Amino acid sequence: MPKYRIDQYELHYATYEVDAESEAEAILVVFNGGAEVIDTGYIEVTDDFGMPADEHRELAEALRTRGISVSDVIPSVRSVEKVE
């Protein structure tokens, strides 16, 4: 039986602790990579991102016939690759 590797889009969070003069300055520190991570976690799989359905028409149709709702993107799938 073939084996596939699938990348899936997921939402995760990171909590930072920052010394700064204001909220805006604190966000700037985070954006510039100067903050310390104090917590991380998983939120959910995101269906808003995925492989473009119009570029992967056969796969999109195969998923639709199996009951998966596919519109503009194949929900949450970043890539799929046959590895064996």
Tab-separated table of C-alpha atoms in Angstrom:
chain	number	residue	atom	x	y	z
A	1	MET	CA	0.000	0.000	0.000
A	2	PRO	CA	1.411	3.455	-0.883
A	3	LYS	CA	2.504	5.842	1.853
A	4	TYR	CA	1.892	9.611	1.706
A	5	ARG	CA	3.302	12.574	3.609
A	6	ILE	CA	0.761	15.351	4.216
A	7	ASP	CA	1.492	18.836	5.576
A	8	GLN	CA	-1.527	20.363	7.314
A	9	TYR	CA	-2.092	23.958	8.337
A	10	GLU	CA	-2.745	24.320	12.059
A	11	LEU	CA	-3.079	27.290	14.382
A	12	HIS	CA	-0.753	27.438	17.351
A	13	TYR	CA	-0.119	30.208	19.829
A	14	ALA	CA	2.922	31.474	21.644
A	15	THR	CA	2.775	33.625	24.764
A	16	TYR	CA	5.628	36.077	25.300
A	17	GLU	CA	6.756	38.107	28.266
A	18	VAL	CA	8.148	41.507	27.306
A	19	ASP	CA	9.511	44.543	29.149
A	20	ALA	CA	8.411	47.648	27.214
A	21	GLU	CA	7.179	51.237	27.641
A	22	SER	CA	3.800	50.568	25.934
A	23	GLU	CA	1.642	47.918	24.282
A	24	ALA	CA	2.850	49.050	20.851
A	25	GLU	CA	6.489	48.817	21.920
A	26	ALA	CA	5.851	45.363	23.415
A	27	ILE	CA	4.356	44.136	20.131
A	28	LEU	CA	7.327	45.612	18.251
A	29	VAL	CA	9.704	43.626	20.467
A	30	VAL	CA	7.754	40.422	19.690
A	31	PHE	CA	7.700	41.169	15.949
A	32	ASN	CA	11.458	41.771	15.993
A	33	GLY	CA	12.148	38.444	17.725
A	34	GLY	CA	13.326	39.968	20.996
A	35	ALA	CA	10.774	38.413	23.351
A	36	GLU	CA	10.968	35.344	25.542
A	37	VAL	CA	8.405	32.592	24.910
A	38	ILE	CA	6.780	31.503	28.167
A	39	ASP	CA	3.998	29.259	26.803
A	40	THR	CA	2.882	27.605	23.564
A	41	GLY	CA	-0.074	25.506	22.549
A	42	TYR	CA	-2.289	24.078	19.866
A	43	ILE	CA	-5.534	25.799	18.891
A	44	GLU	CA	-7.054	24.002	15.873
A	45	VAL	CA	-6.676	22.866	12.285
A	46	THR	CA	-7.402	25.792	9.984
A	47	ASP	CA	-9.601	25.241	6.952
A	48	ASP	CA	-9.036	28.800	5.665
A	49	PHE	CA	-5.720	27.817	4.093
A	50	GLY	CA	-4.998	24.933	1.740
A	51	MET	CA	-3.891	23.752	-1.665
A	52	PRO	CA	-5.605	25.693	-4.499
A	53	ALA	CA	-8.459	23.518	-5.768
A	54	ASP	CA	-8.139	24.844	-9.324
A	55	GLU	CA	-4.491	23.667	-9.447
A	56	HIS	CA	-5.393	20.236	-8.029
A	57	ARG	CA	-8.728	19.575	-9.742
A	58	GLU	CA	-8.587	15.765	-9.721
A	59	LEU	CA	-7.761	15.619	-6.025
A	60	ALA	CA	-10.428	18.226	-5.205
A	61	GLU	CA	-13.071	16.241	-7.084
A	62	ALA	CA	-11.993	12.966	-5.460
A	63	LEU	CA	-12.416	14.595	-2.040
A	64	ARG	CA	-15.825	16.026	-2.964
A	65	THR	CA	-17.065	12.574	-3.987
A	66	ARG	CA	-15.942	11.354	-0.558
A	67	GLY	CA	-17.978	14.032	1.240
A	68	ILE	CA	-15.284	16.661	1.872
A	69	SER	CA	-16.381	20.234	1.187
A	70	VAL	CA	-13.869	21.786	-1.230
A	71	SER	CA	-14.341	25.295	-2.613
A	72	ASP	CA	-11.333	27.491	-3.462
A	73	VAL	CA	-8.867	25.413	-1.456
A	74	ILE	CA	-8.493	21.847	-0.285
A	75	PRO	CA	-9.088	22.701	3.363
A	76	SER	CA	-6.079	22.684	5.686
A	77	VAL	CA	-3.820	20.673	3.345
A	78	ARG	CA	-0.553	22.447	2.549
A	79	SER	CA	0.909	19.601	0.509
A	80	VAL	CA	0.609	15.885	-0.188
A	81	GLU	CA	3.476	13.744	-1.449
A	82	LYS	CA	3.749	10.047	-2.190
A	83	VAL	CA	6.822	8.771	-0.328
A	84	GLU	CA	6.636	4.991	-0.946
